[in-house]
Amino acid sequence: MIGGAVADLLHGFQVALQPHNFLACFIGVLMGNVVGVLPGMGVMAAMSILLPLTFAMPPVAAILMLAGIYYGSQYGGAICSILLNLPCHPPHAVTCLDGYPLTKQGKAGTALGITMLGSFIGASFGIIQMIFFAPVLVAAALKFGPAEICSLMLLGLLAGSTLARGSAIKGVSMTAFSMLLGMCGTDVTAGIERFSFGLPELADGVEIVALALGLFGIAEFMKSVNQVEPLTSGYTTVRLRDMVPSRNDLRVAAFPIARGTIIGSLCSLIPGTGPTIASFVAYAAEKKLSKTPMRFGRGALEGVAAPESSTHSAVQGDFIPTMSLGIPGDSVMALIVAALTIQGVTPGPQLISQHPDIFWGLVASFWVGNILLVVLNVPMIGIWVRLLTIPYRHLYPSALFFVCIGVYSTNSSLFQVGVTLALGIFGYVLLRLGFHPAPILLGFVLGPRFEENFRRAMLISRGDLMVFITQPISAAFLAMCVVLVGAQLYVYLRNNRTLKFNPLPADEI
Amino acid sequence: MVLGVVLILCGGAIAIPGVESVEEHVDLHPSPEWRGWACILGGVASFILLARNLGLFPATFSCVFISALGDRSVDIKHSALLAFALAVIGVLVFHYLLGIQLPPFAWMRS
């Protein structure tokens, strides 16, 4: 099995190192890095702006580029957190706690060096995990019929909407709403128009680009307009020489990096718990294990190394359920699935055998991209820092233009730009009300496929709903759904009770 | 039938937080930002209108310019420059390089 994997991986490197694929990967990580550094620009916005541009590319290059943006932005986000105390990207919020104090002590170079090292180790571990884990999952998933896929999707949707940030019920209602949105347009099996309100423009449904840019573009800009402070920082001169960690630093950081990596890879396997949760868990674990927990928050190198390696390991691991089962774990992965679908590639268990160049090319490009990122970041820190001084008042109008033209270019329809506008307003209202928009994209991508498989299962079983319970694998997934919901209800009720009678600290639960 | 089931689920799911979310409220935004919102939305709306009637170049210019007005520290001259630059880039890249179907100016429609 290992021999086969190595041969496949070599094939992957051949694909990833082809000039145009390499270029796509390079553009992706570069864009990602820039977006990661710029405050107020989200990964989702960047990916959805570039999504229309990838339509014209071959599928491999398109996926390499989109994936590159995702993990590239993680490197950029760390720079922002450590040098400027700006948690512009949620996974790196926790890095600020110890990264910025280190910067104030003049050890920014060390912190960045350790971050790069930890990130690379974490990412490499995530990639190896993907190489060995994905084929195993696929072998199991190939036996799945429509009923099993249906139950699995239900589990994915539930986990994605309840385990993510914010209130679980709000998450579920967002998912439900987005599934309705996904149904908008002409019904695939029956050919009837649904939710199109008699508008012929809506017959093809809502474009994924319009949805993503409305929610993560326009709504985000509405949130951060006049909220982003102009930057003032005196700690932005980092020399290359400072970034090489000393032997002592390496000894301090070695175990935190290893632990962070493992925590990240575990988190990535649970849908709904992406890099953000991974980094917080890693930081908390490190603080608990440390003999000197009071050093945390005042510039402990462990507090930078562990969460950063955890984030990167989780980012790469995120791709495992997406590429092997076709079930995305969060909104970024949902966008990748959508991009694959637009390219005419069905994400799912058949992906690895039918499109080996996409899967192995992607795996190999992860390594190529990560090496590129380390090489890019080490000498170019100064440029990234200067990039930070671009004021937000120039940034968001430009981005808004790319939003408009991006949506327009998906199928030359100004109507879809209007849809984006409406969804943007809607998304902002939701944000203000405390609904998180991330599950929307998940439901939007999975919803139609859920429906399709549900109908197929119904056709096979002649409309007998019991098929979901009588099939053992499907029943197991449904049982997991029940356990998931039950556990959340239990925790919720218990929290409520303890809060009423005696307020216990959260660690007790 | 499938639809009905999902709709009922949705209704239920949305009704529950409606009742419960009264106690838990997260106040993320201290003050409403009407000017910013209006300009962002106006920028996009003007893009739609002008792209339909006048072409890509004026649409881009107005989209960027109007939305830039939303920032309190706005500088009219800089915004106009930015909008002009982006309009030029937009026409060059998207019309000539990528070949999207919007003409730069309406009278250039063939």
XYZ file of C-alpha atoms in Angstrom:
619
model
C 0.000 0.000 0.000
C 2.848 2.358 0.819
C 4.548 1.549 -2.490
C 1.349 2.334 -4.361
C 0.918 5.595 -2.498
C 4.470 6.651 -3.324
C 3.944 5.880 -7.012
C 0.690 7.859 -6.988
C 2.372 10.706 -5.198
C 5.149 10.808 -7.780
C 2.490 10.973 -10.469
C 0.956 13.808 -8.468
C 4.219 15.711 -8.455
C 4.448 15.301 -12.211
C 1.022 16.880 -12.500
C 1.687 19.624 -9.972
C 5.018 20.597 -11.511
C 3.668 21.038 -15.038
C 4.297 24.687 -15.854
C 0.688 25.865 -15.984
C -0.308 23.949 -12.859
C 2.735 25.230 -11.040
C 1.829 28.750 -12.123
C -1.748 28.303 -10.898
C -0.481 27.051 -7.556
C 1.949 29.948 -7.342
C -0.710 32.557 -8.121
C -3.008 30.892 -5.609
C -0.591 30.918 -2.704
C 0.593 34.416 -3.550
C -2.973 35.737 -3.637
C -3.746 33.843 -0.473
C -0.740 35.270 1.267
C -1.660 38.829 0.260
C -5.256 38.343 1.334
C -4.120 36.798 4.598
C -2.000 39.826 5.386
C -4.592 42.460 4.473
C -6.952 43.172 7.341
C -10.625 43.157 6.454
C -10.232 40.881 3.461
C -11.549 37.385 3.995
C -10.424 34.129 2.482
C -13.971 33.454 1.350
C -14.195 36.775 -0.469
C -10.893 36.167 -2.234
C -11.807 32.656 -3.249
C -15.207 33.624 -4.561
C -13.796 36.555 -6.523
C -11.314 34.250 -8.198
C -13.851 31.460 -8.690
C -15.296 32.893 -11.937
C -11.774 33.243 -13.314
C -11.148 29.542 -12.791
C -14.064 28.527 -15.018
C -11.898 28.943 -18.079
C -9.050 26.877 -16.637
C -8.579 23.111 -16.752
C -9.980 21.520 -13.568
C -6.614 20.634 -12.027
C -5.228 24.151 -12.291
C -8.496 25.635 -10.984
C -8.481 23.482 -7.867
C -4.780 23.998 -7.207
C -5.286 27.738 -7.341
C -8.345 27.828 -5.084
C -6.716 25.497 -2.572
C -3.584 27.625 -2.693
C -5.545 30.701 -1.677
C -6.920 28.856 1.318
C -3.694 27.597 2.825
C -1.676 30.552 1.586
C -3.863 32.924 3.566
C -3.050 30.991 6.721
C 0.594 31.982 6.432
C -0.319 35.601 5.850
C -2.721 35.671 8.781
C 0.018 34.631 11.177
C 2.211 37.557 10.119
C -0.607 39.968 10.817
C -1.261 38.502 14.254
C 2.331 38.417 15.396
C 3.549 41.767 14.102
C 0.491 43.930 14.585
C -1.728 42.193 17.111
C -4.467 42.127 14.487
C -6.504 38.953 14.509
C -7.778 39.484 10.974
C -8.355 35.791 10.446
C -10.124 33.801 13.128
C -7.692 30.847 13.276
C -4.886 33.218 14.165
C -6.680 35.181 16.836
C -5.127 33.040 19.509
C -1.634 33.561 18.094
C -1.907 37.258 18.960
C -1.933 36.436 22.660
C 1.699 35.426 22.715
C 2.905 36.520 19.315
C 2.486 40.247 19.904
C 4.182 40.274 23.324
C 7.130 38.513 21.661
C 7.188 41.265 19.048
C 7.217 43.909 21.767
C 10.189 42.168 23.318
C 11.978 42.430 19.987
C 11.669 38.731 19.257
C 9.326 39.055 16.279
C 11.851 37.349 14.038
C 12.057 34.302 16.269
C 8.287 34.072 16.562
C 7.875 34.272 12.790
C 10.638 31.760 12.190
C 9.080 29.258 14.582
C 5.671 29.904 13.025
C 6.985 29.112 9.556
C 8.650 25.960 10.822
C 5.615 24.842 12.791
C 3.297 25.634 9.911
C 5.349 23.596 7.520
C 5.544 20.620 9.876
C 1.826 20.822 10.618
C 0.947 21.063 6.941
C 3.236 18.180 6.010
C 1.633 15.986 8.629
C -1.813 16.929 7.326
C -0.758 16.015 3.802
C 0.630 12.624 4.869
C -2.573 12.009 6.748
C -4.511 12.790 3.593
C -2.391 10.415 1.494
C -3.084 7.465 3.761
C -6.506 8.311 5.080
C -8.365 9.338 1.952
C -7.969 6.021 0.082
C -9.151 4.104 3.161
C -12.246 6.281 3.429
C -12.842 5.888 -0.280
C -12.654 2.106 -0.069
C -15.406 2.217 2.517
C -17.430 4.880 0.753
C -17.519 3.048 -2.573
C -19.883 0.523 -1.022
C -22.379 3.284 -0.235
C -25.721 3.440 -1.987
C -27.979 6.507 -2.176
C -29.476 5.776 1.245
C -26.069 5.694 2.923
C -24.899 8.829 1.139
C -28.080 10.548 2.203
C -27.584 9.689 5.864
C -23.923 10.648 5.692
C -24.823 14.030 4.220
C -27.366 14.552 6.944
C -24.641 13.850 9.493
C -22.280 16.210 7.708
C -24.882 18.960 7.571
C -25.827 18.544 11.201
C -22.236 18.478 12.386
C -21.294 21.380 10.161
C -24.126 23.544 11.384
C -24.117 22.695 15.080
C -20.438 22.327 15.924
C -19.326 25.519 14.248
C -19.279 28.881 15.958
C -22.362 30.342 17.502
C -25.706 28.962 18.529
C -26.528 25.465 17.285
C -30.167 26.215 16.552
C -29.212 29.240 14.527
C -26.749 27.096 12.636
C -29.412 24.525 11.822
C -31.904 27.145 10.722
C -29.255 28.681 8.470
C -28.629 25.286 6.913
C -32.333 24.690 6.411
C -32.740 28.082 4.799
C -29.792 27.516 2.511
C -31.209 24.204 1.357
C -34.318 26.098 0.291
C -32.096 28.545 -1.532
C -30.335 25.631 -3.201
C -33.677 24.368 -4.509
C -34.426 27.631 -6.207
C -34.682 27.131 -9.949
C -35.664 24.278 -12.201
C -36.086 20.922 -10.505
C -33.607 18.427 -11.985
C -35.819 15.362 -11.954
C -39.258 16.812 -12.628
C -38.425 19.957 -14.585
C -40.755 22.137 -12.541
C -39.672 25.610 -11.517
C -39.498 26.159 -7.794
C -39.038 29.355 -5.833
C -38.367 31.278 -9.004
C -41.251 33.681 -8.314
C -42.085 33.613 -12.009
C -38.823 35.356 -12.852
C -37.223 33.677 -15.859
C -33.783 34.773 -14.638
C -34.178 32.618 -11.552
C -34.943 29.475 -13.573
C -31.300 28.426 -13.404
C -31.193 28.951 -9.677
C -28.966 31.159 -7.588
C -25.331 31.165 -8.629
C -22.946 29.901 -5.974
C -20.667 32.844 -6.765
C -23.516 35.272 -6.163
C -24.303 33.656 -2.840
C -20.706 33.493 -1.660
C -19.898 37.047 -2.701
C -23.103 38.402 -1.244
C -22.511 36.797 2.120
C -18.759 37.008 2.381
C -18.130 40.010 0.143
C -20.813 42.662 0.440
C -21.958 41.688 3.935
C -18.380 41.645 5.221
C -17.633 45.071 3.744
C -20.785 46.440 5.323
C -19.570 45.057 8.617
C -16.082 46.474 8.492
C -16.612 49.837 6.768
C -15.358 52.582 9.084
C -14.493 49.900 11.641
C -10.962 49.097 10.532
C -8.478 51.267 12.351
C -5.579 52.796 10.472
C -2.413 51.001 11.381
C 0.341 52.301 13.533
C 3.118 49.977 14.436
C 6.755 50.510 15.105
C 7.652 46.853 15.138
C 7.670 46.154 11.471
C 11.346 45.856 10.741
C 12.230 42.189 10.733
C 15.501 41.062 9.295
C 16.058 37.715 7.679
C 18.825 36.904 10.127
C 16.452 37.224 13.092
C 14.146 34.611 11.699
C 16.498 31.667 12.069
C 15.504 30.163 15.407
C 18.278 29.405 17.872
C 18.855 25.901 19.194
C 17.247 26.860 22.469
C 14.121 28.147 20.705
C 13.895 24.931 18.762
C 14.075 22.884 21.930
C 11.281 24.918 23.513
C 9.084 24.746 20.422
C 9.626 21.136 19.319
C 7.030 19.441 21.499
C 4.405 22.171 21.215
C 4.689 21.868 17.436
C 4.257 18.097 17.603
C 1.288 18.336 19.947
C -0.309 21.126 17.949
C 0.049 19.115 14.768
C -1.707 16.115 16.248
C -4.511 18.186 17.759
C -5.024 19.891 14.420
C -5.204 16.652 12.505
C -7.748 15.227 14.935
C -9.878 18.356 14.716
C -9.867 18.267 10.952
C -11.474 14.824 10.920
C -14.561 16.039 12.744
C -16.752 17.997 10.322
C -17.514 21.502 11.485
C -14.398 21.856 13.608
C -11.985 23.541 11.276
C -8.709 25.352 11.865
C -10.173 27.933 14.234
C -11.241 25.451 16.848
C -8.035 23.464 16.327
C -5.866 26.458 17.149
C -7.837 27.326 20.271
C -7.743 23.745 21.526
C -4.002 23.535 20.880
C -3.358 26.759 22.801
C -5.461 25.653 25.749
C -3.788 22.238 25.828
C -0.340 23.808 25.744
C -1.189 26.147 28.592
C -2.518 23.287 30.665
C 0.522 21.072 30.044
C 3.047 23.810 30.670
C 4.946 23.872 33.941
C 4.856 27.648 33.837
C 1.365 28.598 32.642
C 1.772 32.194 33.834
C 4.233 32.820 31.010
C 1.389 32.436 28.512
C 0.048 35.738 27.290
C 3.371 37.418 28.009
C 5.346 36.060 25.121
C 5.655 32.304 25.431
C 7.071 30.753 22.298
C 4.962 27.638 22.873
C 1.848 29.774 22.623
C 2.784 30.655 19.063
C 4.168 27.312 17.932
C 1.304 25.049 19.029
C -1.717 26.916 17.602
C 0.028 27.727 14.344
C 1.077 24.153 13.608
C -2.377 23.013 14.675
C -4.066 25.426 12.261
C -1.997 24.286 9.340
C -2.433 20.624 10.067
C -6.197 21.161 10.291
C -6.282 23.164 7.069
C -4.739 20.320 5.105
C -6.791 17.703 6.910
C -9.959 19.610 6.003
C -9.540 18.365 2.468
C -9.847 14.700 3.481
C -13.637 14.380 3.834
C -14.097 16.792 0.940
C -11.945 14.933 -1.525
C -12.780 11.384 -0.427
C -16.473 11.543 0.480
C -17.493 14.715 -1.305
C -18.852 16.081 1.987
C -17.380 19.489 2.780
C -16.733 20.323 6.416
C -16.993 24.116 6.219
C -17.790 26.950 3.847
C -14.338 27.048 2.239
C -14.573 23.377 1.402
C -18.121 23.886 0.153
C -16.752 26.413 -2.310
C -14.100 23.936 -3.467
C -16.805 21.308 -3.999
C -18.805 23.840 -5.973
C -15.770 24.662 -8.091
C -15.253 20.975 -8.837
C -18.905 20.555 -9.770
C -18.796 23.529 -12.118
C -15.788 21.928 -13.789
C -17.885 18.832 -14.414
C -16.112 16.732 -11.806
C -18.348 15.031 -9.272
C -16.761 15.166 -5.849
C -17.220 11.898 -4.027
C -15.706 8.482 -3.549
C -15.157 8.040 -7.283
C -12.964 11.128 -7.509
C -9.665 9.452 -6.715
C -10.110 6.613 -9.203
C -11.740 8.658 -11.971
C -9.618 11.790 -11.695
C -6.356 10.661 -10.117
C -4.574 13.687 -11.527
C -6.857 16.039 -9.573
C -6.475 14.225 -6.279
C -2.776 13.399 -6.397
C -1.942 16.630 -8.169
C -3.653 18.484 -5.337
C -1.791 16.501 -2.694
C 1.539 17.133 -4.384
C 0.707 20.796 -4.919
C 0.140 21.167 -1.187
C 3.775 20.400 -0.667
C 4.919 22.519 -3.550
C 2.736 25.351 -2.290
C 3.904 25.091 1.285
C 7.542 25.163 0.227
C 6.757 28.144 -1.990
C 5.112 29.890 0.935
C 8.078 29.405 3.225
C 10.414 30.596 0.487
C 8.136 33.555 -0.291
C 7.578 34.606 3.266
C 11.065 34.518 4.637
C 12.626 37.162 2.391
C 9.450 39.086 1.662
C 8.200 39.852 5.155
C 9.092 43.491 4.602
C 6.877 43.727 1.536
C 3.939 42.089 3.295
C 4.270 44.548 6.109
C 4.256 47.474 3.708
C 1.128 46.005 2.127
C -0.565 46.423 5.468
C -0.407 50.165 5.124
C -2.884 50.187 2.198
C -5.829 51.960 3.756
C -9.127 50.126 3.924
C -10.882 53.024 2.205
C -9.055 52.121 -0.993
C -9.317 48.411 -0.481
C -13.014 47.803 -0.199
C -14.225 49.884 -3.163
C -11.764 48.019 -5.384
C -12.855 44.687 -3.977
C -16.475 45.660 -4.518
C -15.800 46.206 -8.194
C -14.261 42.744 -8.449
C -17.334 41.365 -6.717
C -19.620 42.960 -9.321
C -17.610 41.952 -12.333
C -16.970 38.476 -10.907
C -20.645 37.739 -10.483
C -21.471 39.248 -13.861
C -18.884 37.155 -15.663
C -20.198 33.814 -14.355
C -22.954 33.897 -16.955
C -23.080 37.445 -18.279
C -26.117 38.319 -16.231
C -26.595 41.622 -14.427
C -29.588 40.069 -12.731
C -27.242 37.870 -10.697
C -25.407 41.003 -9.533
C -28.751 42.141 -8.166
C -29.197 38.783 -6.468
C -25.778 39.278 -4.886
C -26.804 42.703 -3.656
C -29.974 41.315 -2.092
C -28.104 38.421 -0.507
C -25.497 40.849 0.784
C -28.119 42.914 2.613
C -29.730 39.739 3.865
C -26.379 38.348 5.000
C -25.565 41.516 6.902
C -28.912 41.472 8.693
C -28.185 37.876 9.675
C -24.740 38.825 10.930
C -26.221 41.553 13.113
C -28.749 39.110 14.488
C -25.976 36.721 15.458
C -26.577 34.141 12.742
C -23.345 32.921 11.253
C -23.438 32.731 7.447
C -20.917 29.877 7.124
C -23.467 27.026 7.273
C -25.432 28.652 4.453
C -22.839 27.768 1.873
C -22.592 24.248 3.244
C -26.316 23.680 2.908
C -26.423 25.356 -0.469
C -23.859 22.955 -1.896
C -25.017 19.820 -0.110
C -28.765 20.502 -0.263
C -29.411 19.694 -3.928
C -27.205 16.620 -3.753
C -28.967 15.508 -0.605
C -32.292 15.848 -2.370
C -31.072 13.970 -5.423
C -29.814 11.050 -3.361
C -32.928 11.075 -1.230
C -35.084 10.741 -4.321
C -32.864 8.025 -5.718
C -33.088 6.114 -2.458
C -36.859 6.523 -2.521
C -37.025 5.225 -6.089
C -34.990 2.134 -5.203
C -36.975 1.391 -2.067
C -40.289 2.325 -3.743
C -40.974 5.140 -1.362
C -40.250 3.200 1.788
C -38.642 5.481 4.351
C -37.542 2.476 6.400
C -34.667 1.951 3.989
C -32.612 4.451 5.985
C -32.951 2.362 9.134
C -32.787 -1.146 7.715
C -29.489 -0.559 5.914
C -26.845 -1.027 8.630
C -24.372 1.654 7.507
C -27.088 4.203 6.981
C -28.596 3.342 10.354
C -25.196 3.856 11.986
C -24.896 7.350 10.488
C -28.406 8.211 11.584
C -27.589 6.946 15.076
C -24.573 9.259 15.095
C -26.861 12.139 14.120
C -29.131 11.319 17.028
C -26.176 11.089 19.414
C -24.855 14.411 18.132
C -28.139 16.214 18.628
C -28.736 14.442 21.929
C -25.320 15.389 23.280
C -25.844 19.008 22.335
C -29.266 19.106 23.936
C -27.813 17.506 27.064
C -24.992 20.014 27.321
C -27.426 22.855 26.644
C -29.908 21.768 29.299
C -27.149 21.072 31.800
C -25.587 24.444 31.178
C -28.919 26.083 31.757
C -29.480 24.248 35.011
C -26.015 24.816 36.440
C -26.257 28.457 35.539
C -29.512 28.761 37.419
C -28.465 26.971 40.590
C -24.752 27.551 40.948
C -22.619 29.100 38.276
C -19.886 26.517 37.709
C -16.821 27.339 35.653
C -17.045 26.099 32.094
C -14.187 23.604 32.570
C -16.399 21.381 34.658
C -18.664 20.425 31.787
C -43.646 15.866 -0.715
C -39.917 16.128 -0.084
C -40.278 19.871 -0.212
C -43.070 19.835 2.313
C -40.992 17.893 4.796
C -38.050 20.244 4.457
C -40.293 23.294 4.677
C -41.861 22.098 7.898
C -38.391 21.414 9.276
C -37.303 24.905 8.302
C -40.320 26.545 9.823
C -39.755 24.712 13.081
C -36.056 25.377 13.110
C -36.506 29.059 12.497
C -39.325 29.453 14.977
C -37.379 27.942 17.876
C -34.522 30.458 17.961
C -37.097 33.197 17.469
C -38.477 32.319 20.862
C -35.195 31.556 22.570
C -32.793 34.111 21.263
C -34.429 36.823 23.334
C -32.082 36.171 26.237
C -28.841 35.736 24.305
C -27.910 38.713 22.223
C -24.466 39.549 20.974
C -23.887 43.207 20.365
C -21.128 43.341 17.802
C -21.794 46.763 16.407
C -21.885 49.766 18.625
C -23.418 52.220 16.184
C -25.244 51.897 12.881
C -23.129 52.889 9.938
C -25.782 54.248 7.592
C -23.395 56.185 5.415
C -21.107 53.221 4.816
C -23.987 50.865 4.142
C -25.787 53.197 1.802
C -22.653 53.878 -0.225
C -21.689 50.226 -0.536
C -25.164 49.228 -1.644
C -25.463 52.290 -3.853
C -22.160 51.468 -5.487
C -23.292 47.996 -6.438
C -26.713 49.232 -7.558
C -25.110 51.890 -9.745
C -22.927 49.214 -11.298
C -25.998 47.245 -12.323
C -27.813 50.276 -13.726
C -24.895 51.848 -15.536
C -23.574 48.556 -16.881
C -26.945 47.955 -18.468
C -27.306 51.422 -19.994
C -23.900 53.031 -20.366
C -21.261 50.294 -20.444
C -18.490 48.849 -18.334
C -16.271 51.891 -17.957
C -18.790 54.278 -16.363
C -20.247 51.420 -14.340
C -16.890 50.563 -12.803
C -16.075 54.195 -12.154
C -19.323 54.886 -10.352
C -19.258 51.618 -8.430
C -15.820 52.304 -6.984
C -16.365 56.025 -6.526
C -19.729 55.798 -4.802
C -18.677 53.002 -2.498
C -15.481 54.864 -1.602
C -17.643 57.749 -0.348
C -18.808 55.463 2.437
C -15.581 55.861 4.362
C -15.520 58.814 6.737
C -11.921 59.722 5.962
C -12.703 59.937 2.260
C -10.671 62.122 -0.063
C -12.630 62.960 -3.210
C -9.575 63.394 -5.394
C -8.005 60.105 -4.334
C -11.244 58.218 -4.727
C -11.751 59.591 -8.204
C -8.216 58.593 -9.130
C -8.724 55.123 -7.705
C -12.022 54.748 -9.514
C -10.509 55.936 -12.776
C -7.550 53.563 -12.453
C -9.773 50.613 -11.677
C -12.091 51.455 -14.551
C -9.146 51.439 -16.947
C -7.820 48.183 -15.497
C -11.280 46.685 -15.520
C -11.857 47.470 -19.183
C -8.397 46.280 -20.202
C -8.435 43.052 -18.208
C -12.035 42.032 -18.357
C -13.094 43.329 -21.740
C -10.011 42.911 -23.872
C -8.154 40.124 -22.047
C -10.924 37.935 -20.717
C -13.511 38.958 -23.263
C -16.621 39.427 -21.151
C -19.642 40.660 -23.023
C -20.033 44.130 -21.549
C -18.871 46.850 -23.959
C -16.633 49.515 -22.385
C -19.086 52.194 -23.513
C -22.631 51.584 -24.663
C -22.134 53.199 -28.071
C -19.358 50.746 -28.841
C -21.835 47.873 -28.853
C -21.502 46.081 -32.166
